[in-house]
Coordinates of C-alpha atoms and ligand atoms in Angstrom, one line a residue:
M1168 CA -0.3 0.2 -0.4
L1169 CA 1.1 3.8 -1.1
D1170 CA 0.4 5.0 2.1
N1171 CA 2.6 8.4 0.9
L1172 CA 0.4 9.1 -1.4
F1173 CA -2.4 9.7 0.0
A1174 CA -4.1 12.5 1.4
D1175 CA -3.6 14.5 4.9
R1176 CA -7.6 14.2 5.5
V1177 CA -7.7 10.3 5.9
E1178 CA -5.5 11.2 8.7
E1179 CA -8.7 13.0 10.3
M1180 CA -10.9 10.0 9.2
S1181 CA -9.6 7.0 11.7
N1182 CA -12.4 6.0 13.6
G1183 CA -9.7 2.4 13.7
E1184 CA -10.9 2.7 17.1
L1185 CA -14.6 2.3 16.8
A1186 CA -14.6 -0.3 13.8
E1187 CA -12.0 -2.9 15.5
F1188 CA -15.2 -2.0 18.9
M1189 CA -17.9 -3.2 16.5
K1190 CA -15.9 -6.3 14.4
L1191 CA -16.1 -7.7 18.4
V1192 CA -19.6 -6.4 19.0
G1193 CA -20.8 -8.3 15.5
Q1194 CA -19.4 -11.7 17.1
G1195 CA -21.8 -14.4 17.8
D1196 CA -23.7 -14.7 20.6
V1197 CA -23.0 -11.1 22.1
L1198 CA -25.1 -9.8 24.7
S1199 CA -24.7 -5.6 23.0
F1200 CA -25.9 -2.7 24.3
A1201 CA -23.9 -0.9 21.1
G1202 CA -25.5 -0.3 17.9
G1203 CA -27.7 3.1 18.0
I1204 CA -30.0 0.7 15.7
P1205 CA -34.1 -0.2 15.6
A1206 CA -34.8 -3.7 16.1
S1207 CA -36.1 -5.1 13.1
E1208 CA -38.8 -7.0 15.0
V1209 CA -41.0 -4.2 14.9
F1210 CA -40.2 -3.0 11.7
P1211 CA -44.2 -2.9 8.8
Y1212 CA -43.4 -5.9 7.3
N1213 CA -46.3 -6.6 5.9
G1214 CA -47.1 -4.1 5.7
L1215 CA -44.3 -3.3 3.6
K1216 CA -45.0 -6.0 1.9
D1217 CA -47.9 -4.7 0.1
L1218 CA -47.4 -1.4 -0.3
N1219 CA -44.2 -2.9 -1.8
D1220 CA -46.7 -5.0 -4.9
R1221 CA -49.1 -2.2 -4.7
L1222 CA -45.3 0.0 -6.5
L1223 CA -44.4 -2.0 -9.2
N1224 CA -47.7 -2.0 -9.6
D1225 CA -47.8 1.3 -10.3
L1226 CA -44.9 2.5 -11.3
G1227 CA -43.1 -0.3 -13.3
A1228 CA -39.8 -0.4 -14.1
E1229 CA -39.6 3.3 -13.9
V1230 CA -39.2 2.3 -9.6
F1231 CA -35.7 1.0 -11.4
Q1232 CA -34.2 4.1 -12.7
Y1233 CA -31.9 6.9 -11.7
C1234 CA -33.6 9.2 -9.5
S1235 CA -32.8 13.6 -10.2
T1236 CA -31.0 14.0 -7.9
D1237 CA -32.5 16.3 -5.2
G1238 CA -35.2 13.1 -4.8
S1239 CA -38.0 12.1 -5.2
D1240 CA -40.8 14.5 -6.1
N1241 CA -43.8 12.6 -4.3
L1242 CA -41.7 11.8 -1.3
K1243 CA -40.1 15.5 -0.9
E1244 CA -44.4 16.2 -1.3
Y1245 CA -45.1 13.7 1.7
I1246 CA -41.8 15.2 4.2
V1247 CA -43.8 18.9 3.3
G1248 CA -46.6 17.5 4.8
F1249 CA -45.4 15.3 8.3
L1250 CA -43.1 19.2 8.4
G1251 CA -46.4 20.7 8.1
E1252 CA -47.9 18.7 11.0
R1253 CA -45.0 20.0 13.2
G1254 CA -44.7 23.2 12.4
I1255 CA -42.3 23.8 9.8
N1256 CA -43.7 25.5 7.5
T1257 CA -42.0 24.2 4.3
S1258 CA -41.7 23.6 0.3
K1259 CA -40.0 21.4 -1.9
K1260 CA -38.2 24.0 -2.9
E1261 CA -36.4 23.9 -0.1
L1262 CA -36.3 19.7 0.3
L1263 CA -32.7 17.7 -1.2
I1264 CA -33.5 13.6 0.0
T1265 CA -30.6 11.9 0.8
T1266 CA -28.7 8.7 1.4
G1267 CA -29.7 8.7 5.2
S1268 CA -29.1 12.4 6.9
Q1269 CA -25.1 10.7 7.0
Q1270 CA -24.9 11.9 3.9
A1271 CA -26.2 15.4 4.6
L1272 CA -23.9 15.3 7.1
D1273 CA -21.3 15.0 4.6
L1274 CA -22.1 17.2 2.2
I1275 CA -22.6 20.6 4.4
S1276 CA -19.1 19.7 5.7
K1277 CA -18.3 20.1 2.7
I1278 CA -19.8 22.7 1.4
F1279 CA -18.9 25.1 4.1
I1280 CA -15.5 23.5 5.7
N1281 CA -12.2 24.7 4.6
T1282 CA -9.4 23.1 6.4
G1283 CA -8.6 24.4 9.8
D1284 CA -12.6 26.2 9.8
N1285 CA -13.9 27.0 13.5
I1286 CA -16.8 23.9 14.1
I1287 CA -18.5 24.0 17.6
V1288 CA -20.2 20.1 18.2
E1289 CA -21.2 19.1 21.4
K1290 CA -19.2 16.9 24.3
P1291 CA -20.4 14.5 23.4
G1292 CA -21.7 14.7 20.0
Y1293 CA -22.4 12.0 17.6
V1294 CA -19.8 9.9 16.5
G1295 CA -20.7 10.2 12.8
G1296 CA -21.5 14.5 12.6
I1297 CA -18.3 14.5 14.7
G1298 CA -16.9 11.9 11.8
A1299 CA -17.7 13.9 9.5
I1300 CA -16.9 17.3 10.3
K1301 CA -13.2 15.8 11.1
S1302 CA -13.1 14.2 7.7
Y1303 CA -12.8 18.2 6.3
Q1304 CA -9.7 19.6 8.4
A1305 CA -12.1 21.6 10.7
N1306 CA -11.2 22.8 13.9
L1307 CA -13.3 21.2 16.7
I1308 CA -14.8 23.1 19.6
G1309 CA -17.0 20.9 21.8
I1310 CA -19.2 22.3 24.0
D1311 CA -20.5 20.8 27.4
L1312 CA -24.0 19.2 27.6
D1313 CA -25.6 18.4 30.6
K1314 CA -29.3 17.4 30.5
D1315 CA -31.1 20.6 28.4
G1316 CA -28.5 19.7 26.0
L1317 CA -26.1 22.3 25.5
C1318 CA -24.7 24.3 28.3
V1319 CA -25.4 28.1 26.5
N1320 CA -23.4 30.5 29.2
I1321 CA -20.0 28.2 27.3
L1322 CA -21.3 28.6 24.2
E1323 CA -21.8 32.2 24.7
E1324 CA -18.9 32.7 26.1
K1325 CA -16.5 31.1 24.1
L1326 CA -18.4 33.0 20.9
D1327 CA -18.0 36.1 22.6
R1328 CA -13.6 34.9 22.6
I1329 CA -13.7 33.8 19.3
Y1330 CA -15.3 37.3 18.0
A1331 CA -13.6 39.1 20.1
E1332 CA -9.9 37.2 18.5
G1333 CA -10.9 37.7 14.9
E1334 CA -11.9 34.6 14.4
Q1335 CA -15.8 33.3 13.2
I1336 CA -17.4 30.1 13.0
K1337 CA -19.2 28.4 10.3
F1338 CA -21.7 26.7 12.1
I1339 CA -22.7 24.7 15.3
Y1340 CA -24.0 20.9 15.1
L1341 CA -26.6 19.9 17.5
V1342 CA -28.9 17.1 18.7
P1343 CA -31.4 18.6 20.1
D1344 CA -34.0 15.9 20.6
Y1345 CA -32.7 13.2 22.7
S1346 CA -29.1 13.0 21.7
N1347 CA -27.3 10.5 20.4
P1348 CA -25.1 9.7 22.1
S1349 CA -26.3 11.4 26.3
G1350 CA -29.7 10.9 25.4
S1351 CA -30.9 15.2 26.7
R1352 CA -33.0 17.3 25.4
L1353 CA -32.5 21.1 24.6
S1354 CA -34.5 23.0 26.4
L1355 CA -36.6 25.1 24.6
E1356 CA -34.9 28.7 26.5
R1357 CA -31.6 27.0 25.9
R1358 CA -33.1 26.5 21.9
K1359 CA -34.2 30.0 21.3
K1360 CA -30.5 31.6 23.4
I1361 CA -29.0 29.2 20.0
L1362 CA -30.7 30.5 17.4
E1363 CA -30.0 34.3 18.9
L1364 CA -26.5 33.5 18.9
A1365 CA -26.7 32.1 16.0
E1366 CA -28.4 35.9 14.5
R1367 CA -26.2 37.9 16.7
Y1368 CA -23.2 36.6 15.1
D1369 CA -23.9 35.1 12.0
F1370 CA -23.9 31.5 12.0
Y1371 CA -25.2 28.1 10.9
I1372 CA -27.2 25.8 13.1
I1373 CA -26.4 22.0 10.9
E1374 CA -30.2 20.9 13.2
D1375 CA -30.2 17.3 12.7
T1376 CA -33.5 15.6 14.0
P1377 CA -33.1 11.8 13.9
Y1378 CA -34.3 10.6 17.3
S1379 CA -37.1 13.7 17.5
E1380 CA -39.8 11.6 17.3
L1381 CA -39.2 8.5 19.9
N1382 CA -40.0 10.6 22.0
Y1383 CA -41.8 8.8 25.5
F1384 CA -43.0 10.3 28.1
N1385 CA -44.1 14.0 26.8
E1386 CA -44.5 16.7 24.0
R1387 CA -42.3 17.3 21.5
L1388 CA -40.3 21.1 21.6
P1389 CA -40.7 23.2 19.0
F1390 CA -37.9 22.0 16.5
I1391 CA -35.6 25.1 16.4
K1392 CA -35.7 26.0 12.5
E1393 CA -39.9 26.8 14.1
F1394 CA -38.8 30.0 15.2
D1395 CA -36.0 30.9 12.1
Q1396 CA -37.1 33.8 11.0
D1397 CA -33.2 34.4 9.3
N1398 CA -32.7 31.6 7.5
R1399 CA -30.3 30.5 10.1
V1400 CA -31.5 26.9 10.3
I1401 CA -30.5 23.7 8.5
M1402 CA -32.2 20.6 9.5
L1403 CA -31.6 17.6 8.9
G1404 CA -34.2 14.2 8.9
S1405 CA -33.9 10.5 8.4
F1406 CA -37.0 8.0 8.1
S1407 CA -33.9 5.4 10.0
K1408 CA -34.6 5.2 13.7
F1409 CA -38.8 5.8 13.8
F1410 CA -39.3 3.6 10.6
I1411 CA -36.9 1.4 8.8
P1412 CA -32.7 2.9 8.1
G1413 CA -32.1 0.2 5.7
M1414 CA -33.6 2.2 2.1
R1415 CA -31.0 5.3 3.1
V1416 CA -32.7 7.4 2.8
G1417 CA -32.8 11.2 4.6
W1418 CA -33.2 14.8 4.5
V1419 CA -32.5 18.0 4.3
C1420 CA -34.7 21.1 4.7
I1421 CA -32.7 24.1 4.1
E1422 CA -33.1 27.5 2.2
E1423 CA -34.3 27.3 -1.5
G1424 CA -30.9 29.2 -2.7
M1425 CA -28.4 26.8 -1.5
I1426 CA -30.5 23.6 -2.5
D1427 CA -28.3 23.7 -6.1
L1428 CA -25.1 24.3 -4.0
L1429 CA -25.9 20.8 -2.3
T1430 CA -27.5 19.1 -5.4
K1431 CA -24.4 19.6 -6.8
A1432 CA -21.9 18.2 -3.7
K1433 CA -24.7 15.1 -4.2
Q1434 CA -24.0 15.2 -7.5
N1435 CA -20.0 14.8 -7.4
T1436 CA -21.2 12.5 -4.0
D1437 CA -23.4 9.3 -5.5
L1438 CA -26.2 11.2 -8.4
A1439 CA -28.5 10.3 -6.7
S1440 CA -30.6 8.0 -4.0
N1441 CA -31.4 5.2 -4.8
T1442 CA -35.0 5.8 -6.6
Y1443 CA -37.2 2.3 -4.7
G1444 CA -36.9 3.1 -0.9
Q1445 CA -37.9 6.9 -1.7
E1446 CA -41.1 5.7 -4.1
L1447 CA -42.0 3.2 -0.9
L1448 CA -41.3 5.1 1.3
A1449 CA -43.6 8.3 -0.3
L1450 CA -46.2 5.2 -0.5
A1451 CA -45.7 4.3 3.1
G1452 CA -46.1 7.5 4.3
N1453 CA -49.0 8.8 2.2
S1454 CA -51.0 5.5 2.6
G1455 CA -50.3 5.9 6.6
L1456 CA -48.0 3.0 7.5
V1457 CA -45.2 5.8 8.7
D1458 CA -48.8 7.8 11.2
E1459 CA -49.3 3.1 12.4
Q1460 CA -45.6 2.4 12.8
L1461 CA -45.2 5.9 15.2
K1462 CA -48.2 4.6 17.9
R1463 CA -46.3 1.3 17.7
V1464 CA -42.5 2.2 17.8
K1465 CA -43.5 4.7 21.4
P1466 CA -44.1 1.9 23.7
F1467 CA -42.3 -0.5 22.4
Y1468 CA -38.7 1.7 22.5
K1469 CA -40.8 3.2 26.5
A1470 CA -41.0 -0.4 27.7
R1471 CA -36.6 -0.9 26.8
L1472 CA -35.7 2.8 28.2
L1473 CA -37.8 1.2 31.6
K1474 CA -36.6 -1.2 31.8
M1475 CA -32.9 -0.3 31.4
E1476 CA -34.0 2.5 34.3
E1477 CA -34.9 0.1 36.6
S1478 CA -31.6 -2.3 36.2
L1479 CA -29.7 0.6 36.5
Q1480 CA -31.3 1.4 39.6
K1481 CA -31.1 -2.3 41.4
F1482 CA -27.5 -3.2 40.2
F1483 CA -25.2 -0.2 39.2
P1484 CA -23.2 0.7 42.3
E1485 CA -23.7 4.3 43.3
N1486 CA -20.1 5.3 42.0
T1487 CA -21.4 5.4 39.2
S1488 CA -24.8 8.0 37.5
W1489 CA -26.7 8.5 34.5
Y1490 CA -30.1 10.6 34.2
Q1491 CA -32.8 9.0 32.5
P1492 CA -33.5 9.7 29.4
E1493 CA -37.5 11.2 28.1
G1494 CA -36.4 9.3 24.1
G1495 CA -34.5 8.3 21.8
F1496 CA -32.2 5.2 22.7
F1497 CA -29.4 5.4 24.7
F1498 CA -27.7 6.0 28.3
W1499 CA -25.0 7.5 28.7
V1500 CA -22.8 6.1 32.1
R1501 CA -20.5 7.6 34.3
L1502 CA -18.0 5.5 35.7
P1503 CA -16.0 5.3 38.6
E1504 CA -12.9 7.6 38.5
N1505 CA -10.6 4.2 38.9
I1506 CA -12.1 2.5 35.7
K1507 CA -11.9 3.5 31.3
S1508 CA -14.7 3.5 29.1
R1509 CA -11.9 1.2 27.6
D1510 CA -10.8 -0.8 30.5
L1511 CA -14.3 -1.9 30.5
F1512 CA -14.9 -2.5 27.5
Q1513 CA -12.3 -5.8 27.3
V1514 CA -13.5 -7.5 30.8
A1515 CA -16.8 -6.5 29.3
I1516 CA -16.3 -8.5 25.8
K1517 CA -14.5 -11.2 27.1
N1518 CA -17.9 -11.5 29.4
K1519 CA -19.6 -11.7 25.9
L1520 CA -21.5 -8.1 26.4
A1521 CA -20.4 -4.9 24.1
F1522 CA -21.5 -1.2 25.2
V1523 CA -19.5 2.0 23.1
T1524 CA -16.9 3.3 24.2
G1525 CA -17.1 7.0 26.1
N1526 CA -13.8 8.6 23.4
S1527 CA -15.5 8.2 20.4
F1528 CA -18.1 11.2 21.2
F1529 CA -15.3 13.8 22.5
P1530 CA -14.0 15.8 20.1
V1531 CA -10.0 15.2 22.3
Y1532 CA -10.4 11.5 22.4
Q1533 CA -9.6 11.6 27.2
D1534 CA -11.9 13.6 27.8
G1535 CA -14.6 10.3 27.0
N1536 CA -12.4 7.9 29.4
H1537 CA -14.7 7.1 31.7
Y1538 CA -18.4 7.3 30.1
I1539 CA -20.0 4.3 28.2
R1540 CA -23.1 4.4 25.9
L1541 CA -26.1 1.9 26.2
S1542 CA -28.2 1.7 23.6
F1543 CA -31.7 0.0 25.3
S1544 CA -33.3 -0.4 21.3
D1545 CA -32.1 -3.3 20.2
T1546 CA -32.1 -5.8 23.0
T1547 CA -35.4 -7.6 24.6
P1548 CA -37.1 -6.4 28.5
A1549 CA -34.8 -9.2 30.0
E1550 CA -31.9 -9.1 28.1
I1551 CA -31.4 -5.2 29.3
E1552 CA -31.7 -7.3 32.6
K1553 CA -29.1 -9.5 32.9
G1554 CA -27.6 -6.9 30.6
I1555 CA -27.3 -4.3 33.3
A1556 CA -26.8 -7.1 35.8
L1557 CA -23.4 -8.5 35.0
L1558 CA -21.9 -5.3 33.7
A1559 CA -22.9 -3.9 36.4
G1560 CA -21.7 -7.4 38.0
I1561 CA -17.9 -6.2 36.7
I1562 CA -17.9 -2.4 37.8
I1563 CA -18.6 -3.7 41.0
D1564 CA -15.2 -6.2 40.5
Y1565 CA -13.7 -4.0 39.0
Ligands
PMP1117 N1 -27.7 11.3 12.8 C1 -27.2 10.8 14.0 C2 -27.6 11.8 15.3 C3 -27.3 9.8 14.1 O1 -27.5 9.3 15.6 C4 -27.7 8.4 12.9 C5 -27.1 7.2 13.1 N2 -26.8 6.9 14.0 C6 -27.2 9.6 11.8 C7 -27.5 10.2 11.9 C8 -27.5 8.9 10.9 O2 -28.4 8.6 10.2 P1 -29.3 7.9 8.6 O3 -27.9 8.1 8.4 O4 -28.8 6.8 8.5 O5 -29.9 8.5 9.1

């Protein structure tokens, strides 16, 4: 391998440790709290099977043709209605369909970031978002989170300092609802404050919303985009967590003037997202299957969340801490000072148990030394109880 020929950005792309862990997790009989994935057993298999026949009858061989780069008109029309019901007044001209919202993170990074540009991320923040941003050689600035999301006082101080020094930031990347990995939800007050800061200092907010529909206890808070009068918010959405991820369909809602630019970036990346999946999702949406699925998955995941909370309370030692999330897929647990999550993982995996170590979720690796992410979405309540008891035993033995 002539690795001396690789581009500099390859250095920034290494997510080696996570890939290494995931390989171990994928081995046979491991009980895994690692993957942030939906449970396949709750997918609307029968409903989609029926719609699939209908799709092939209605659209014929056209579903196997290339799609336009900006995405299926049918799907965009459905998303306009979906967002409209959620307080976002938009139109097809402001939508671009992407290959999962992960692609949107890449495209946005591609159009904004020059080497060394300042980008603000949550600390801890979504590993795939941090990865996409880092691969364009940005200067990542992490801002702490608590249960109510990003700490806006820290953000404001940081921004004041950055702009006083004559620097700027390009965007802030946020997962306001049931963040991955922390499970936190950004409070209403903080949503408004961040928007005010974006308007004051002229930067964009990337509002990534894959878990927003998965609110198990109370009403969803308004999206930041709902208050956005000045086109400061670029909103990302995805069918992956509340419906199905395998079709790889997400979307970007952005001011009309930027659609062309994003479309060009997407064209250079994959020409278009898959036609078949987009049309199937449009049909699923229009025939009520998406709404039906939302009603089904919320109690399903809520039961798992409550089981994990109960098991943590029952088995985990006093010197660990966490807060109960109100939605999404994750618990974020702080370990005792003497235990590094990496070391704990090595013991856990020998006991056929997996989770994700906290390190990959921080711009500075060591900051995650004492945290683990436990996903409850893809394990049954019985497995949750068994796995948490086992993990607690390992922590206590340490
Ligand atoms: N954003 C967040 C916060 C996520 O957790 C994920 C999936 N893990 C994504 C984006 C990407 O999801 P997808 O590409 O499947 O839409």
